[in-house]
Tab-separated table of C-alpha atoms in Angstrom:
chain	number	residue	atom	x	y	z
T	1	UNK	CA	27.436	152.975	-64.587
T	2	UNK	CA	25.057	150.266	-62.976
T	3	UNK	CA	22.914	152.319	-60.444
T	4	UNK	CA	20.829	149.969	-57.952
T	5	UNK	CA	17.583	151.152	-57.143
T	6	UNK	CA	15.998	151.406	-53.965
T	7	UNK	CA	12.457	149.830	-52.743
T	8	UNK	CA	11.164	153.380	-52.910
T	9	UNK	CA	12.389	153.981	-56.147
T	10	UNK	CA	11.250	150.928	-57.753
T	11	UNK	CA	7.707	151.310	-56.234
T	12	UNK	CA	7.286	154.844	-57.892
T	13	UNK	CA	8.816	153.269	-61.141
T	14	UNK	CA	5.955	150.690	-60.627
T	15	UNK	CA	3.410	153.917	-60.128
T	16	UNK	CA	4.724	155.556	-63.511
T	17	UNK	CA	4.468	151.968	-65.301
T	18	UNK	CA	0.843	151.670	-64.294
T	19	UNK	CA	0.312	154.477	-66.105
T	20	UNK	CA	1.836	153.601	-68.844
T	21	UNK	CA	0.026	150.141	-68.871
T	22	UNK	CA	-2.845	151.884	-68.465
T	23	UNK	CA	-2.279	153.782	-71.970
T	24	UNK	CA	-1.621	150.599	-73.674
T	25	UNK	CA	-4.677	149.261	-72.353
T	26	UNK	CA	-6.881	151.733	-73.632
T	27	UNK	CA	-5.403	152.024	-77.279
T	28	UNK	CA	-6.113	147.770	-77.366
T	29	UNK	CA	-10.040	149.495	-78.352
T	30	UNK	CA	-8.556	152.760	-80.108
T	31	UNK	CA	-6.233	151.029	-82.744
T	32	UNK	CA	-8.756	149.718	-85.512
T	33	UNK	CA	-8.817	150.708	-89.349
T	34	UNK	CA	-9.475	154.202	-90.757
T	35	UNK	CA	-7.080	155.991	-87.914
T	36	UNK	CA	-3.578	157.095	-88.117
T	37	UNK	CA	-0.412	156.324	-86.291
T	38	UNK	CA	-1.264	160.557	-85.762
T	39	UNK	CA	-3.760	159.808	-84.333
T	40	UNK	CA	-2.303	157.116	-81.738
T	41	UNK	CA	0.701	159.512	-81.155
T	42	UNK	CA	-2.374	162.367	-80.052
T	43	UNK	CA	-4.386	160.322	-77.828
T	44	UNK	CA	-0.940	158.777	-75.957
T	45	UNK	CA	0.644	161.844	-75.232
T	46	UNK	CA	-3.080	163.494	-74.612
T	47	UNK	CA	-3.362	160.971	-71.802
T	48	UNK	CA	-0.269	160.598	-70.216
T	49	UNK	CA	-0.175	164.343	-69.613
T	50	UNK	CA	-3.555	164.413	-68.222
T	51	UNK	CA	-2.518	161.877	-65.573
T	52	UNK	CA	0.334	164.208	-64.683
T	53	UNK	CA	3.294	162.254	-66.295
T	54	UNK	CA	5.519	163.493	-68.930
T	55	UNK	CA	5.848	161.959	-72.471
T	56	UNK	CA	10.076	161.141	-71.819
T	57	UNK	CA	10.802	160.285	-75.620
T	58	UNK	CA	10.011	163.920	-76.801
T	59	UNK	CA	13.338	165.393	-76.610
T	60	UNK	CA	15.461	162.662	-75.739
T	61	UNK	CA	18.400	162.322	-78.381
T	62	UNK	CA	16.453	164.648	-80.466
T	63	UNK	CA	13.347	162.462	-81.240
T	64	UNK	CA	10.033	164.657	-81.454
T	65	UNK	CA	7.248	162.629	-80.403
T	66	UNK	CA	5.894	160.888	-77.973
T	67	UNK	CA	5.050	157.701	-79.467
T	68	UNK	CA	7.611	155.180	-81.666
T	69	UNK	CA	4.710	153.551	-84.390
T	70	UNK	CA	6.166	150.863	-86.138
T	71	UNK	CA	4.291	149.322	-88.759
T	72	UNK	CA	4.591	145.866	-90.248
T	73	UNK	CA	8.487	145.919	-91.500
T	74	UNK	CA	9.542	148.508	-89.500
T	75	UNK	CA	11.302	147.010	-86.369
T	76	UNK	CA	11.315	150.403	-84.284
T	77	UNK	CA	11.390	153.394	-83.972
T	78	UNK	CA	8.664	154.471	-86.550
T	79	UNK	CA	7.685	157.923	-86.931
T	80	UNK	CA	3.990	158.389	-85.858
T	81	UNK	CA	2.333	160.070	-89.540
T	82	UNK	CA	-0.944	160.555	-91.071
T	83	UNK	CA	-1.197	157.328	-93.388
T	84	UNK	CA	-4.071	155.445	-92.883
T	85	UNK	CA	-4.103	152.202	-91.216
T	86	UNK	CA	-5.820	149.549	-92.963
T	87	UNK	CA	-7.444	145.484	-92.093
T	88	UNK	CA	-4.704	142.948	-90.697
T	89	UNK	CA	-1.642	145.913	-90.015
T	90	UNK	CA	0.966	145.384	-87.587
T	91	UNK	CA	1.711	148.189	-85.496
T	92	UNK	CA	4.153	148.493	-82.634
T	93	UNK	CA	3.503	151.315	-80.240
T	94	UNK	CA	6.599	152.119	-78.045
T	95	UNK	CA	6.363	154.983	-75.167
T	96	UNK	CA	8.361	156.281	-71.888
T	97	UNK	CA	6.768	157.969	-69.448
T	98	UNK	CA	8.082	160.493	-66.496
T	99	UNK	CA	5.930	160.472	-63.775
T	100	UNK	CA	7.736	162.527	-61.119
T	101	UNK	CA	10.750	161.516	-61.578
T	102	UNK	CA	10.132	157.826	-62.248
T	103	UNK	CA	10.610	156.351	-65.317
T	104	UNK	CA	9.133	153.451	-67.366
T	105	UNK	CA	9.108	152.414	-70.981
T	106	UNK	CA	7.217	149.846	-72.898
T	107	UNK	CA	5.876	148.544	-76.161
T	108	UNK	CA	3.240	146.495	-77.615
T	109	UNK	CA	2.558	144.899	-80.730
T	110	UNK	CA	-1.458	145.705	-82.135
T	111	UNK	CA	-3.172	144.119	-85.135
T	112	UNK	CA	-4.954	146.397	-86.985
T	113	UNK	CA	-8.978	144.780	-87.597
T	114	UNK	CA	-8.423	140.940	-87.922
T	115	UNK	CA	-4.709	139.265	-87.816
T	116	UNK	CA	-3.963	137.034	-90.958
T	117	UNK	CA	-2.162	133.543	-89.436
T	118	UNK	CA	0.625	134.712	-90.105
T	119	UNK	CA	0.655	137.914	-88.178
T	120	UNK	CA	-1.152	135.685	-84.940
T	121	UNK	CA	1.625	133.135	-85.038
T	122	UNK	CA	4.226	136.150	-84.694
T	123	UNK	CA	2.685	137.780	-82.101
T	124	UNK	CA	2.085	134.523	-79.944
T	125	UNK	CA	6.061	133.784	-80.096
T	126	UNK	CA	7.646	137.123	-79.905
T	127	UNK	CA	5.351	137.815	-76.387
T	128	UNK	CA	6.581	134.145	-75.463
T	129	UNK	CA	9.831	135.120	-75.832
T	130	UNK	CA	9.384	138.035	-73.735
T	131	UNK	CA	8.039	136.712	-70.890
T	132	UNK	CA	10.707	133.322	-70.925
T	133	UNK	CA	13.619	135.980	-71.066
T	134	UNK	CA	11.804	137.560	-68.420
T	135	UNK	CA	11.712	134.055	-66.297
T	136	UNK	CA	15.961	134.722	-66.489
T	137	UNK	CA	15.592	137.780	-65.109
T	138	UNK	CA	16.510	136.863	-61.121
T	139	UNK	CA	19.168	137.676	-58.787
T	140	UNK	CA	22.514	134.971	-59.578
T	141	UNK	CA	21.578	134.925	-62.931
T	142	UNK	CA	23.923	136.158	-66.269
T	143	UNK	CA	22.639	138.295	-68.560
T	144	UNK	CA	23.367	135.645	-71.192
T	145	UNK	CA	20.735	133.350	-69.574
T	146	UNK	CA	18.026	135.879	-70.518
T	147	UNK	CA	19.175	136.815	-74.247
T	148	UNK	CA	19.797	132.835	-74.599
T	149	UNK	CA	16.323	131.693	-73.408
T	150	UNK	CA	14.791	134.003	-76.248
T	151	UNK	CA	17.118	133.304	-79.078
T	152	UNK	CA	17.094	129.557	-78.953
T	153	UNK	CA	12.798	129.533	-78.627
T	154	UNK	CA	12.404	132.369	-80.923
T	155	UNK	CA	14.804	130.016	-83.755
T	156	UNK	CA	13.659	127.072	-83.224
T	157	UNK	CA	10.280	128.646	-84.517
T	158	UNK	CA	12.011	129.623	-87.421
T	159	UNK	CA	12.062	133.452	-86.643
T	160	UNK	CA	15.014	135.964	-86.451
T	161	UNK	CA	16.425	138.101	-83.518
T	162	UNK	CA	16.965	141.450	-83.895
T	163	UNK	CA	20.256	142.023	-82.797
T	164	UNK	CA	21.159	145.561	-83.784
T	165	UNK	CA	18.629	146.956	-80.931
T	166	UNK	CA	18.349	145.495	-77.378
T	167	UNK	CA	16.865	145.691	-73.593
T	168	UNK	CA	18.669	148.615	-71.135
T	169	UNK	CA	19.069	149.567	-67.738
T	170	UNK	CA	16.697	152.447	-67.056
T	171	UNK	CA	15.964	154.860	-64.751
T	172	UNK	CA	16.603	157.904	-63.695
T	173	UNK	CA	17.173	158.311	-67.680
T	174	UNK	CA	15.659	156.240	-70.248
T	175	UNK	CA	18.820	154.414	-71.175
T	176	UNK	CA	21.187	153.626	-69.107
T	177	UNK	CA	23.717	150.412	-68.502
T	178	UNK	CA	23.751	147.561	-68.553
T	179	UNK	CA	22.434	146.015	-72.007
T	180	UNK	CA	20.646	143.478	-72.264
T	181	UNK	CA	21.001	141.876	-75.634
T	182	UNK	CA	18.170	139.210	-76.617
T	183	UNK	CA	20.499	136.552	-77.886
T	184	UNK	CA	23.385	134.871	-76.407
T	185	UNK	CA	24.877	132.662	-74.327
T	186	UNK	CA	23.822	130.934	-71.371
T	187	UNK	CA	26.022	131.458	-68.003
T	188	UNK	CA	27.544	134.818	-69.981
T	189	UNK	CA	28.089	138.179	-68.758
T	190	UNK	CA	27.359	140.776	-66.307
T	191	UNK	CA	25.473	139.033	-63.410
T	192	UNK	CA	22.349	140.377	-62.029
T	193	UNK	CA	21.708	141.907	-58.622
T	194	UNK	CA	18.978	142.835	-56.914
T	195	UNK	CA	17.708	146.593	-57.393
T	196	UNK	CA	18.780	146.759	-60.810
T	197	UNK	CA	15.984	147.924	-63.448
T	198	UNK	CA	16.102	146.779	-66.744
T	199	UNK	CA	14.042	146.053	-70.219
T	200	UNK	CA	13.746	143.285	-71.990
T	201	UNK	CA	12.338	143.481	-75.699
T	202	UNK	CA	13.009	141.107	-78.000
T	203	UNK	CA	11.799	142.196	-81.649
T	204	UNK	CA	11.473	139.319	-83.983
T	205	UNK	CA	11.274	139.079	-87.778
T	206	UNK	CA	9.651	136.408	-89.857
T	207	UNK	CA	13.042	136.551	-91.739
T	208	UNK	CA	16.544	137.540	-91.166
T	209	UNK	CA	17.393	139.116	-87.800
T	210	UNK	CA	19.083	141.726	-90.150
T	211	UNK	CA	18.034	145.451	-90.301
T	212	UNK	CA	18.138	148.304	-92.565
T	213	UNK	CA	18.218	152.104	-91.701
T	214	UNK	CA	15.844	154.336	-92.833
T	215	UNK	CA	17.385	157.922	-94.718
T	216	UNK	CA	15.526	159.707	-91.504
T	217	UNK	CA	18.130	158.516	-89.697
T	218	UNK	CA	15.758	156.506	-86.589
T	219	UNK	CA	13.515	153.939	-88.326
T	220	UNK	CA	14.665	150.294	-89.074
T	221	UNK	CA	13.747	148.156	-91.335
T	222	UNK	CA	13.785	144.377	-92.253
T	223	UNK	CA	16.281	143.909	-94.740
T	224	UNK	CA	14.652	141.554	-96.608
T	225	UNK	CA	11.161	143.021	-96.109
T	226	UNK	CA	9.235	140.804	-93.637
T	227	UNK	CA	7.035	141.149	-90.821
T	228	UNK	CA	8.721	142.095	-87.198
T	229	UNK	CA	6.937	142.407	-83.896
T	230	UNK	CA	7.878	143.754	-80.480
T	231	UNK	CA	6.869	143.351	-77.107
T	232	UNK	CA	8.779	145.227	-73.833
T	233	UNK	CA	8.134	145.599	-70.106
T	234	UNK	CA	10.488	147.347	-67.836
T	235	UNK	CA	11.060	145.242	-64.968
T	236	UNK	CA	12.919	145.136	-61.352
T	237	UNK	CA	15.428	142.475	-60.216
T	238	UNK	CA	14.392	141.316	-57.055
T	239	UNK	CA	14.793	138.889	-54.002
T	240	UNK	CA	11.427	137.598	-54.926
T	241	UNK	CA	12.454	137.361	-58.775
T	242	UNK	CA	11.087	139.640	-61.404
T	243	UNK	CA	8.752	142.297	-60.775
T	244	UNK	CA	7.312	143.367	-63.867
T	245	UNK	CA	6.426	147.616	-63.871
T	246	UNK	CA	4.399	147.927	-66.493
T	247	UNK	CA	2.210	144.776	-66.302
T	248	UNK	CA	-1.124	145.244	-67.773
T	249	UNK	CA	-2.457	142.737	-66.006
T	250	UNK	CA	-2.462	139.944	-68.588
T	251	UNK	CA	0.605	137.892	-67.758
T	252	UNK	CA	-1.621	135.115	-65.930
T	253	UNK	CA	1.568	133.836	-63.631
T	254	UNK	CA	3.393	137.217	-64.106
């Protein structure tokens, strides 16, 4: 089921996305070579609970942590460990946080030291992609118009889209209806309203768009081995068009 939120909902969805923004901002100066995705998983959960929110992934369909830490060609849903990270990684930091009630959930992508070309160039078009799906993201449009805008940008750079895992309606749990794929087709599906709360996060792959699961069960792979990046806000439907939750305050028109 759909719920619509109200305007007091979404603003203390916007209060618990400021704090998560505010996480993400700080690990853009923590995440540098020598430290752990451990370590990462310590400080996030460490600070969130100090600002009186609740770390919502621990527990939720039986995941343990706090954190999702990615690295290079794992697409999601890596397990925060005690592996070093070393010059010119790719690491993908997913969270949720509860903060009274409210929920939020975002990742970003972080190079590790300096980014090779290669890693740069993926960055610059997966975050792209976010933000033009996010440009779809108003009241009268399809859901199709936002998974469309990404796939045919993030092709015609030559990338894949991940389709096995997509965006979600969120709040008051972290998953909820409807889903928002990042591919399709323009003028398709379930038309959006205002009050609804969704996430968009497109992962992209310097390859195929096709996964492969990990024996723990949670992380995915690329099949084929390459790079993939992710960027995610959590975001309100609007009269005024799409409010973004968990902004950080770099989005320039956004």
């Amino acid at each position: 089921m759909i719920t619509l939120k109200s305007e007091r909902e979404i603003e203390m969805m916007a209060q618990s996305g400021a704090l998560l923004a505010d996480v993400h901002k700080h690990l853009r100066d923590f995440i540098k070579p020598g430290i752990t995705s451990w370590d990462i998983e310590v400080f996030v959960r460490n600070y969130i609970e100090s600002h009186g929110g609740v770390a919502a992934q621990i527990g939720f369909e039986g995941y343990k942590y706090a954190t999702c830490c990615s690295i290079n060609d794992e697409i999601c849903h890596g397990f925060p460990r005690k592996k070093v990270l070393k010059n010119g990684d790719l690491i993908k930091v997913d969270m949720c946080v509860d903060l009274k009630g409210a929920i939020s959930d975002s990742c970003w992508s972080y190079v590790v030291g300096e980014a090779s070309p290669e890693v740069k160039r993926l960055m610059e078009v997966t975050k792209k992609a976010l933000y033009l799906g996010i440009e779809q993201a108003k009241v009268g449009n399809r859901i199709g118009d936002i998974g469309h805008a990404i796939q045919t940008y993030v092709e015609g750079e030559g990338y894949g889209v991940v389709r096995d895992f997509i965006g979600h309606g969120i709040g008051p749990t972290i998953h909820e209806a409807p889903s928002v794929p990042h591919y399709g087709e323009k003028g398709k599906g379930l038309r959006l309203k205002e009050g609804m709360v969704i996430t968009i996060e497109p992962m992209v792959n310097t390859g195929t768009w096709k996964m492969k699961m990990d024996k723990n069960g949670w992380t995915a792979y690329t099949q084929d081995g390459g790079l993939s990046c992710q960027y995610e806000h959590s975001l309100a439907i609007t009269k005024d068009g799409p409010r973004i939750l968990t902004s950080q305050g770099v989005e320039g028109t956004y």
